GROMACS .gro file of C-alpha atoms in nm:
model
  349
    1MET     CA    1   3.944  -5.690  -0.461
    2HIS     CA    2   3.700  -5.454  -0.639
    3ARG     CA    3   3.752  -5.114  -0.513
    4THR     CA    4   3.500  -4.825  -0.580
    5TYR     CA    5   3.507  -4.462  -0.495
    6SER     CA    6   3.126  -4.407  -0.524
    7MET     CA    7   2.857  -4.531  -0.302
    8ARG     CA    8   2.581  -4.593  -0.571
    9GLN     CA    9   2.660  -4.721  -0.924
   10SER     CA   10   2.322  -4.616  -1.051
   11ARG     CA   11   2.239  -4.266  -0.929
   12LEU     CA   12   1.858  -4.298  -0.863
   13PRO     CA   13   1.691  -4.008  -0.703
   14THR     CA   14   1.667  -4.028  -0.340
   15ALA     CA   15   1.328  -3.968  -0.139
   16SER     CA   16   1.463  -3.603  -0.051
   17GLN     CA   17   1.529  -3.515  -0.431
   18ILE     CA   18   1.185  -3.657  -0.509
   19GLU     CA   19   1.026  -3.446  -0.242
   20ASN     CA   20   1.241  -3.137  -0.306
   21PRO     CA   21   1.390  -3.149  -0.657
   22PRO     CA   22   1.770  -3.053  -0.682
   23PRO     CA   23   1.827  -2.711  -0.810
   24PRO     CA   24   2.024  -2.626  -1.132
   25LEU     CA   25   2.388  -2.621  -1.138
   26SER     CA   26   2.555  -2.341  -0.940
   27SER     CA   27   2.631  -2.024  -1.115
   28THR     CA   28   2.976  -2.049  -0.956
   29LYS     CA   29   3.072  -2.347  -1.141
   30THR     CA   30   3.015  -2.218  -1.487
   31ASN     CA   31   3.147  -1.905  -1.683
   32ARG     CA   32   3.463  -1.880  -1.482
   33ILE     CA   33   3.706  -1.605  -1.616
   34PHE     CA   34   3.992  -1.687  -1.381
   35GLY     CA   35   3.962  -2.058  -1.378
   36LYS     CA   36   3.974  -2.248  -1.036
   37GLY     CA   37   4.252  -2.037  -0.881
   38GLY     CA   38   4.228  -1.782  -0.604
   39PHE     CA   39   4.286  -1.487  -0.815
   40GLY     CA   40   3.911  -1.429  -0.882
   41HIS     CA   41   3.846  -1.489  -0.505
   42ALA     CA   42   4.083  -1.215  -0.391
   43LEU     CA   43   3.958  -0.982  -0.664
   44ARG     CA   44   3.591  -1.027  -0.570
   45LYS     CA   45   3.680  -0.974  -0.209
   46ASN     CA   46   3.874  -0.658  -0.269
   47THR     CA   47   3.628  -0.493  -0.509
   48ALA     CA   48   3.310  -0.608  -0.363
   49GLY     CA   49   3.056  -0.309  -0.299
   50ALA     CA   50   3.293  -0.057  -0.467
   51PHE     CA   51   3.064  -0.004  -0.771
   52GLY     CA   52   2.689   0.040  -0.827
   53PRO     CA   53   2.429   0.262  -0.657
   54ASP     CA   54   2.483   0.356  -0.295
   55LEU     CA   55   2.165   0.185  -0.183
   56ALA     CA   56   2.276  -0.171  -0.308
   57ARG     CA   57   2.643  -0.150  -0.219
   58LYS     CA   58   2.610  -0.313   0.112
   59LEU     CA   59   2.409  -0.600  -0.018
   60SER     CA   60   2.613  -0.629  -0.332
   61GLN     CA   61   2.927  -0.681  -0.112
   62LEU     CA   62   2.732  -0.949   0.076
   63VAL     CA   63   2.655  -1.128  -0.261
   64LYS     CA   64   3.007  -1.126  -0.369
   65MET     CA   65   3.127  -1.249  -0.038
   66GLU     CA   66   2.880  -1.545  -0.050
   67LYS     CA   67   3.020  -1.622  -0.395
   68ASN     CA   68   3.368  -1.667  -0.236
   69VAL     CA   69   3.202  -1.879   0.029
   70MET     CA   70   3.061  -2.105  -0.242
   71ARG     CA   71   3.396  -2.111  -0.422
   72SER     CA   72   3.563  -2.226  -0.115
   73MET     CA   73   3.300  -2.493  -0.046
   74GLU     CA   74   3.343  -2.622  -0.393
   75MET     CA   75   3.721  -2.644  -0.340
   76VAL     CA   76   3.645  -2.837  -0.014
   77SER     CA   77   3.421  -3.091  -0.200
   78ARG     CA   78   3.680  -3.147  -0.467
   79GLU     CA   79   3.960  -3.216  -0.211
   80ARG     CA   80   3.750  -3.443  -0.003
   81MET     CA   81   3.685  -3.652  -0.292
   82GLU     CA   82   4.057  -3.669  -0.373
   83THR     CA   83   4.137  -3.759   0.000
   84ALA     CA   84   3.883  -4.028   0.003
   85GLN     CA   85   4.048  -4.184  -0.324
   86GLN     CA   86   4.389  -4.152  -0.156
   87LEU     CA   87   4.286  -4.309   0.174
   88SER     CA   88   4.150  -4.621  -0.037
   89ILE     CA   89   4.486  -4.625  -0.228
   90TRP     CA   90   4.695  -4.632   0.086
   91GLY     CA   91   4.479  -4.903   0.250
   92GLU     CA   92   4.510  -5.138  -0.046
   93GLY     CA   93   4.856  -5.235   0.059
   94CYS     CA   94   4.764  -5.297   0.423
   95ASP     CA   95   4.636  -5.589   0.615
   96GLU     CA   96   4.293  -5.746   0.493
   97ASP     CA   97   4.082  -5.567   0.770
   98VAL     CA   98   4.251  -5.238   0.724
   99SER     CA   99   4.235  -5.269   0.360
  100ASP     CA  100   3.863  -5.349   0.350
  101VAL     CA  101   3.772  -5.089   0.624
  102THR     CA  102   3.971  -4.806   0.449
  103ASP     CA  103   3.811  -4.882   0.120
  104LYS     CA  104   3.470  -4.849   0.270
  105LEU     CA  105   3.570  -4.544   0.461
  106GLY     CA  106   3.693  -4.402   0.145
  107VAL     CA  107   3.335  -4.465   0.004
  108LEU     CA  108   3.177  -4.269   0.267
  109LEU     CA  109   3.419  -3.971   0.263
  110TYR     CA  110   3.358  -3.952  -0.117
  111GLU     CA  111   2.986  -3.949  -0.058
  112ILE     CA  112   3.036  -3.649   0.190
  113GLY     CA  113   3.230  -3.475  -0.094
  114GLU     CA  114   2.949  -3.531  -0.335
  115LEU     CA  115   2.705  -3.411  -0.068
  116GLU     CA  116   2.901  -3.102  -0.032
  117ASP     CA  117   2.901  -3.037  -0.412
  118LEU     CA  118   2.511  -3.068  -0.399
  119PHE     CA  119   2.507  -2.826  -0.102
  120VAL     CA  120   2.682  -2.567  -0.311
  121ASP     CA  121   2.395  -2.595  -0.574
  122ARG     CA  122   2.132  -2.551  -0.301
  123TYR     CA  123   2.336  -2.273  -0.145
  124ASP     CA  124   2.327  -2.085  -0.471
  125GLN     CA  125   1.948  -2.070  -0.439
  126TYR     CA  126   1.983  -1.854  -0.126
  127ARG     CA  127   2.243  -1.629  -0.296
  128VAL     CA  128   2.062  -1.579  -0.600
  129THR     CA  129   1.746  -1.465  -0.407
  130ILE     CA  130   1.957  -1.233  -0.197
  131LYS     CA  131   2.093  -1.107  -0.521
  132SER     CA  132   1.729  -1.031  -0.647
  133ILE     CA  133   1.683  -0.800  -0.345
  134ARG     CA  134   2.013  -0.607  -0.433
  135ASN     CA  135   1.864  -0.571  -0.798
  136ILE     CA  136   1.545  -0.411  -0.644
  137GLU     CA  137   1.734  -0.178  -0.439
  138ALA     CA  138   1.953  -0.076  -0.735
  139SER     CA  139   1.644   0.010  -0.923
  140VAL     CA  140   1.497   0.227  -0.633
  141GLN     CA  141   1.817   0.443  -0.624
  142PRO     CA  142   1.716   0.649  -0.939
  143SER     CA  143   1.400   0.755  -0.796
  144ARG     CA  144   1.578   0.860  -0.468
  145ASP     CA  145   1.834   1.051  -0.663
  146ARG     CA  146   1.569   1.241  -0.889
  147LYS     CA  147   1.378   1.357  -0.582
  148GLN     CA  148   1.703   1.468  -0.420
  149LYS     CA  149   1.817   1.654  -0.731
  150ILE     CA  150   1.479   1.850  -0.764
  151THR     CA  151   1.491   1.929  -0.402
  152ASP     CA  152   1.843   2.078  -0.438
  153GLU     CA  153   1.747   2.273  -0.765
  154ILE     CA  154   1.444   2.431  -0.572
  155ALA     CA  155   1.667   2.522  -0.272
  156LYS     CA  156   1.920   2.694  -0.515
  157LEU     CA  157   1.644   2.887  -0.701
  158LYS     CA  158   1.495   3.010  -0.378
  159TYR     CA  159   1.828   3.135  -0.271
  160LYS     CA  160   1.923   3.300  -0.596
  161ASP     CA  161   1.582   3.408  -0.754
  162PRO     CA  162   1.288   3.365  -0.503
  163ASN     CA  163   1.061   3.497  -0.775
  164SER     CA  164   1.159   3.256  -1.051
  165PRO     CA  165   0.861   3.097  -1.217
  166ARG     CA  166   1.063   2.771  -1.261
  167ILE     CA  167   1.011   2.708  -0.887
  168VAL     CA  168   0.646   2.635  -0.931
  169VAL     CA  169   0.739   2.383  -1.208
  170LEU     CA  170   0.999   2.213  -1.005
  171GLU     CA  171   0.766   2.199  -0.708
  172GLN     CA  172   0.508   2.011  -0.929
  173GLU     CA  173   0.790   1.765  -1.044
  174LEU     CA  174   0.880   1.714  -0.684
  175VAL     CA  175   0.533   1.615  -0.608
  176ARG     CA  176   0.531   1.359  -0.893
  177ALA     CA  177   0.891   1.240  -0.790
  178GLU     CA  178   0.787   1.185  -0.431
  179ALA     CA  179   0.477   0.982  -0.542
  180GLU     CA  180   0.704   0.759  -0.772
  181SER     CA  181   0.955   0.737  -0.481
  182LEU     CA  182   0.675   0.623  -0.229
  183VAL     CA  183   0.558   0.351  -0.454
  184ALA     CA  184   0.918   0.234  -0.521
  185GLU     CA  185   0.998   0.222  -0.143
  186ALA     CA  186   0.689   0.042  -0.059
  187GLN     CA  187   0.766  -0.232  -0.324
  188LEU     CA  188   1.117  -0.229  -0.192
  189SER     CA  189   0.991  -0.294   0.163
  190ASN     CA  190   0.763  -0.580   0.072
  191ILE     CA  191   0.991  -0.752  -0.168
  192THR     CA  192   1.279  -0.737   0.084
  193ARG     CA  193   1.082  -0.909   0.341
  194GLU     CA  194   0.950  -1.165   0.106
  195LYS     CA  195   1.282  -1.253  -0.052
  196LEU     CA  196   1.465  -1.245   0.282
  197LYS     CA  197   1.243  -1.519   0.416
  198ALA     CA  198   1.261  -1.723   0.102
  199ALA     CA  199   1.630  -1.694   0.074
  200PHE     CA  200   1.710  -1.815   0.439
  201GLN     CA  201   1.443  -2.089   0.398
  202TYR     CA  202   1.673  -2.221   0.106
  203GLN     CA  203   1.986  -2.199   0.319
  204PHE     CA  204   1.839  -2.357   0.641
  205ASP     CA  205   1.682  -2.627   0.448
  206ALA     CA  206   2.013  -2.700   0.268
  207LEU     CA  207   2.207  -2.695   0.586
  208ARG     CA  208   1.963  -2.915   0.759
  209GLU     CA  209   1.950  -3.175   0.500
  210HIS     CA  210   2.343  -3.161   0.447
  211CYS     CA  211   2.410  -3.187   0.817
  212GLU     CA  212   2.175  -3.463   0.888
  213LYS     CA  213   2.318  -3.671   0.611
  214VAL     CA  214   2.675  -3.616   0.724
  215ALA     CA  215   2.583  -3.713   1.054
  216LEU     CA  216   2.431  -4.043   0.923
  217ILE     CA  217   2.753  -4.113   0.726
  218ALA     CA  218   2.962  -4.048   1.037
  219GLY     CA  219   2.749  -4.286   1.234
  220TYR     CA  220   2.801  -4.570   0.988
  221GLY     CA  221   3.172  -4.490   0.961
  222LYS     CA  222   3.197  -4.560   1.334
  223HIS     CA  223   3.044  -4.892   1.277
  224LEU     CA  224   3.299  -4.975   1.014
  225LEU     CA  225   3.564  -4.894   1.266
  226ASP     CA  226   3.443  -5.154   1.487
  227LEU     CA  227   3.537  -5.425   1.223
  228VAL     CA  228   3.920  -5.346   1.279
  229ASP     CA  229   4.075  -5.576   1.523
  230ASP     CA  230   4.297  -5.335   1.733
  231THR     CA  231   4.388  -5.614   2.003
  232PRO     CA  232   4.770  -5.585   2.053
  233VAL     CA  233   4.978  -5.881   1.922
  234THR     CA  234   5.312  -5.993   2.045
  235PRO     CA  235   5.596  -6.024   1.792
  236GLY     CA  236   5.567  -6.335   1.587
  237GLU     CA  237   5.190  -6.390   1.674
  238THR     CA  238   4.957  -6.390   1.379
  239ARG     CA  239   4.602  -6.219   1.397
  240HIS     CA  240   4.292  -6.417   1.311
  241ALA     CA  241   4.161  -6.427   0.954
  242TYR     CA  242   3.936  -6.114   0.864
  243ASP     CA  243   3.593  -6.222   0.795
  244GLY     CA  244   3.417  -5.893   0.794
  245TYR     CA  245   3.378  -5.833   0.424
  246ASP     CA  246   3.008  -5.917   0.437
  247ALA     CA  247   2.952  -5.706   0.740
  248SER     CA  248   3.129  -5.405   0.582
  249LYS     CA  249   2.934  -5.437   0.262
  250ALA     CA  250   2.598  -5.446   0.474
  251ILE     CA  251   2.712  -5.139   0.658
  252ILE     CA  252   2.756  -4.950   0.325
  253GLN     CA  253   2.416  -5.069   0.192
  254ASP     CA  254   2.258  -4.962   0.504
  255CYS     CA  255   2.407  -4.624   0.491
  256GLU     CA  256   2.303  -4.602   0.123
  257GLU     CA  257   1.939  -4.690   0.218
  258ALA     CA  258   1.936  -4.429   0.512
  259LEU     CA  259   2.072  -4.167   0.276
  260ALA     CA  260   1.822  -4.260  -0.008
  261ASN     CA  261   1.514  -4.255   0.228
  262TRP     CA  262   1.584  -3.937   0.418
  263VAL     CA  263   1.332  -3.676   0.427
  264THR     CA  264   1.293  -3.362   0.606
  265SER     CA  265   0.996  -3.490   0.804
  266LYS     CA  266   1.215  -3.775   0.933
  267ALA     CA  267   1.502  -3.559   1.057
  268SER     CA  268   1.640  -3.646   1.380
  269VAL     CA  269   1.727  -3.307   1.512
  270LYS     CA  270   1.417  -3.103   1.571
  271PRO     CA  271   1.434  -2.760   1.743
  272ALA     CA  272   1.244  -2.715   2.050
  273LEU     CA  273   1.143  -2.377   2.184
  274SER     CA  274   1.122  -2.299   2.538
  275GLN     CA  275   0.788  -2.181   2.692
  276ARG     CA  276   0.919  -1.833   2.700
  277SER     CA  277   1.018  -1.833   2.339
  278ARG     CA  278   0.680  -1.980   2.241
  279THR     CA  279   0.477  -1.726   2.439
  280LEU     CA  280   0.674  -1.440   2.295
  281SER     CA  281   0.641  -1.570   1.942
  282GLN     CA  282   0.265  -1.626   1.966
  283ARG     CA  283   0.231  -1.265   2.111
  284HIS     CA  284   0.419  -1.136   1.811
  285ARG     CA  285   0.213  -1.315   1.561
  286GLU     CA  286  -0.112  -1.193   1.732
  287THR     CA  287   0.023  -0.838   1.707
  288LEU     CA  288   0.082  -0.881   1.346
  289LYS     CA  289  -0.272  -1.006   1.286
  290GLY     CA  290  -0.395  -0.715   1.474
  291ARG     CA  291  -0.219  -0.476   1.234
  292GLU     CA  292  -0.373  -0.629   0.924
  293GLY     CA  293  -0.659  -0.360   0.950
  294VAL     CA  294  -1.023  -0.344   1.042
  295ASP     CA  295  -1.309  -0.429   0.783
  296LEU     CA  296  -1.503  -0.113   0.745
  297SER     CA  297  -1.739  -0.232   0.459
  298GLY     CA  298  -2.034  -0.290   0.676
  299GLN     CA  299  -1.997   0.011   0.902
  300ASP     CA  300  -2.224   0.251   0.687
  301GLN     CA  301  -2.556   0.109   0.598
  302PRO     CA  302  -2.690   0.244   0.273
  303LEU     CA  303  -2.999   0.491   0.312
  304GLY     CA  304  -3.332   0.346   0.210
  305ARG     CA  305  -3.560   0.549  -0.035
  306ASP     CA  306  -3.794   0.632   0.257
  307SER     CA  307  -3.531   0.749   0.499
  308TRP     CA  308  -3.416   1.052   0.292
  309VAL     CA  309  -3.587   1.380   0.391
  310PRO     CA  310  -3.532   1.723   0.222
  311ALA     CA  311  -3.317   1.968   0.433
  312ASP     CA  312  -3.608   2.235   0.466
  313GLN     CA  313  -3.836   1.971   0.614
  314HIS     CA  314  -3.602   1.896   0.921
  315ALA     CA  315  -3.745   2.025   1.245
  316SER     CA  316  -3.428   2.198   1.340
  317TYR     CA  317  -3.384   2.366   1.007
  318GLN     CA  318  -3.406   2.748   0.999
  319HIS     CA  319  -3.428   2.946   0.670
  320GLU     CA  320  -3.280   3.288   0.681
  321VAL     CA  321  -3.309   3.543   0.402
  322GLU     CA  322  -3.131   3.881   0.362
  323ASP     CA  323  -3.220   4.118   0.093
  324GLY     CA  324  -3.397   3.854  -0.105
  325GLU     CA  325  -3.119   3.601  -0.091
  326GLU     CA  326  -3.062   3.286   0.106
  327VAL     CA  327  -2.731   3.345   0.282
  328ALA     CA  328  -2.724   3.065   0.531
  329SER     CA  329  -2.880   2.774   0.694
  330THR     CA  330  -2.841   2.660   1.058
  331VAL     CA  331  -2.908   2.346   1.239
  332ASP     CA  332  -2.944   2.357   1.606
  333GLY     CA  333  -2.823   2.715   1.599
  334GLU     CA  334  -2.473   2.630   1.412
  335SER     CA  335  -2.394   2.781   1.103
  336ARG     CA  336  -2.391   2.523   0.818
  337GLY     CA  337  -2.367   2.757   0.518
  338ARG     CA  338  -2.090   2.973   0.357
  339GLU     CA  339  -2.115   3.345   0.472
  340GLU     CA  340  -2.017   3.599   0.205
  341GLU     CA  341  -1.746   3.831   0.296
  342ARG     CA  342  -1.884   4.194   0.315
  343GLU     CA  343  -1.670   4.481   0.205
  344PRO     CA  344  -1.633   4.765   0.460
  345VAL     CA  345  -1.845   5.053   0.401
  346THR     CA  346  -1.648   5.395   0.368
  347VAL     CA  347  -1.826   5.727   0.447
  348SER     CA  348  -1.697   6.059   0.298
  349VAL     CA  349  -1.737   6.359   0.511
   0.00000   0.00000   0.00000
C-alpha cells in the first residue's frame, strides 16, 4: 500500500494564502550561530535586556523571549512531523483497518506540523514589528541623556560659580535639547501605538488561522477513528474484512479541500461582545473622536474693505496730548497705549 507523509503532493496556494500571502521565512530559521540546540535558547534568556539603552531594555527582553518562544514552536513542529511518520510506520504492521487509519492519521498530524511551521513565519511578523518599537525607543534615549546631562551641568555651575557666563550658553542648549526631545517623544508615542496595534493584529490573525485549521483537522481525524472496528471479538473469531479505504481517502480529500478553501471571513469562531462591552467600546470611540480637535478655520471672517475704520474716527476714541506729544489713547475710558515711565524730580534746598 502506498504510504505518504504529506497531505498535498502538489503544494498549490490555499485561499487563505491568496487572500493573505505568506510572510518570508522566519529570521529564527536562518543565521544560527549555535545550531538547533538549547544553548542559544538559554543564553538569550539569561542575557536578554542586559545591554542597550535603559529605555529599550524591557522591550529588548521581550523580543529575545519571543525569539525563544518561536524556537520552541519550531522544535514542536519538527517533532510533530517525526511522530506522524513514526505513527504511520508502526501502523503498517497492524491489521488492515488500523494500518489504513493510522496512515491517514499520520497524514493529518504531519499537516498540523506543517501548519505550526507556517505559524512560526507569521508569528515572526509580530516579533519584528515589536522589535521596530524597541529600535525607536533606543533612538530616543540619546536625546533624553543629552537633556539630562545639560541639566546636571547647569546645576553644578549654579552651585560652584553662579555668575559663570557658561550658564547662559548651557541654558540655550537646554532649550534646544528640550525641543528635540519633545519631538522625539511625540514620535515615539505615535509610533508605539501604531506598531503595537499592527504587531498584535499579525499575531491574532496568525493564531486564528492556525487554531481554526487545527480544529478542522481534529474534526476530520475523529471521523477517521469511526472507521476502526472496536467491537470485541472472542478468541478464534475473525473480524470482517476492512472496506474503508475509499472512505478514509475521501475524508482526507475533504480535509484537504476544507483547509484549502478556509479564509478569515468563513471562520467558525466569531467573538461576540456583550451589550455592556459594546456600549463601553462605543463610548470610548466617541470620546476619542471628540479629542480630535475643533476646526476653527471658519471662526474669524476676513474683514471687508469697507469695514475698516481708522482709530481716530471711532466714537469712543479720545486723543490725549501732553507737552505736544501723543502719550496714550483710551477706548471707553480704558488705557490702550503705553505710558512712559517718569523719573522722580528731586528738589535741592
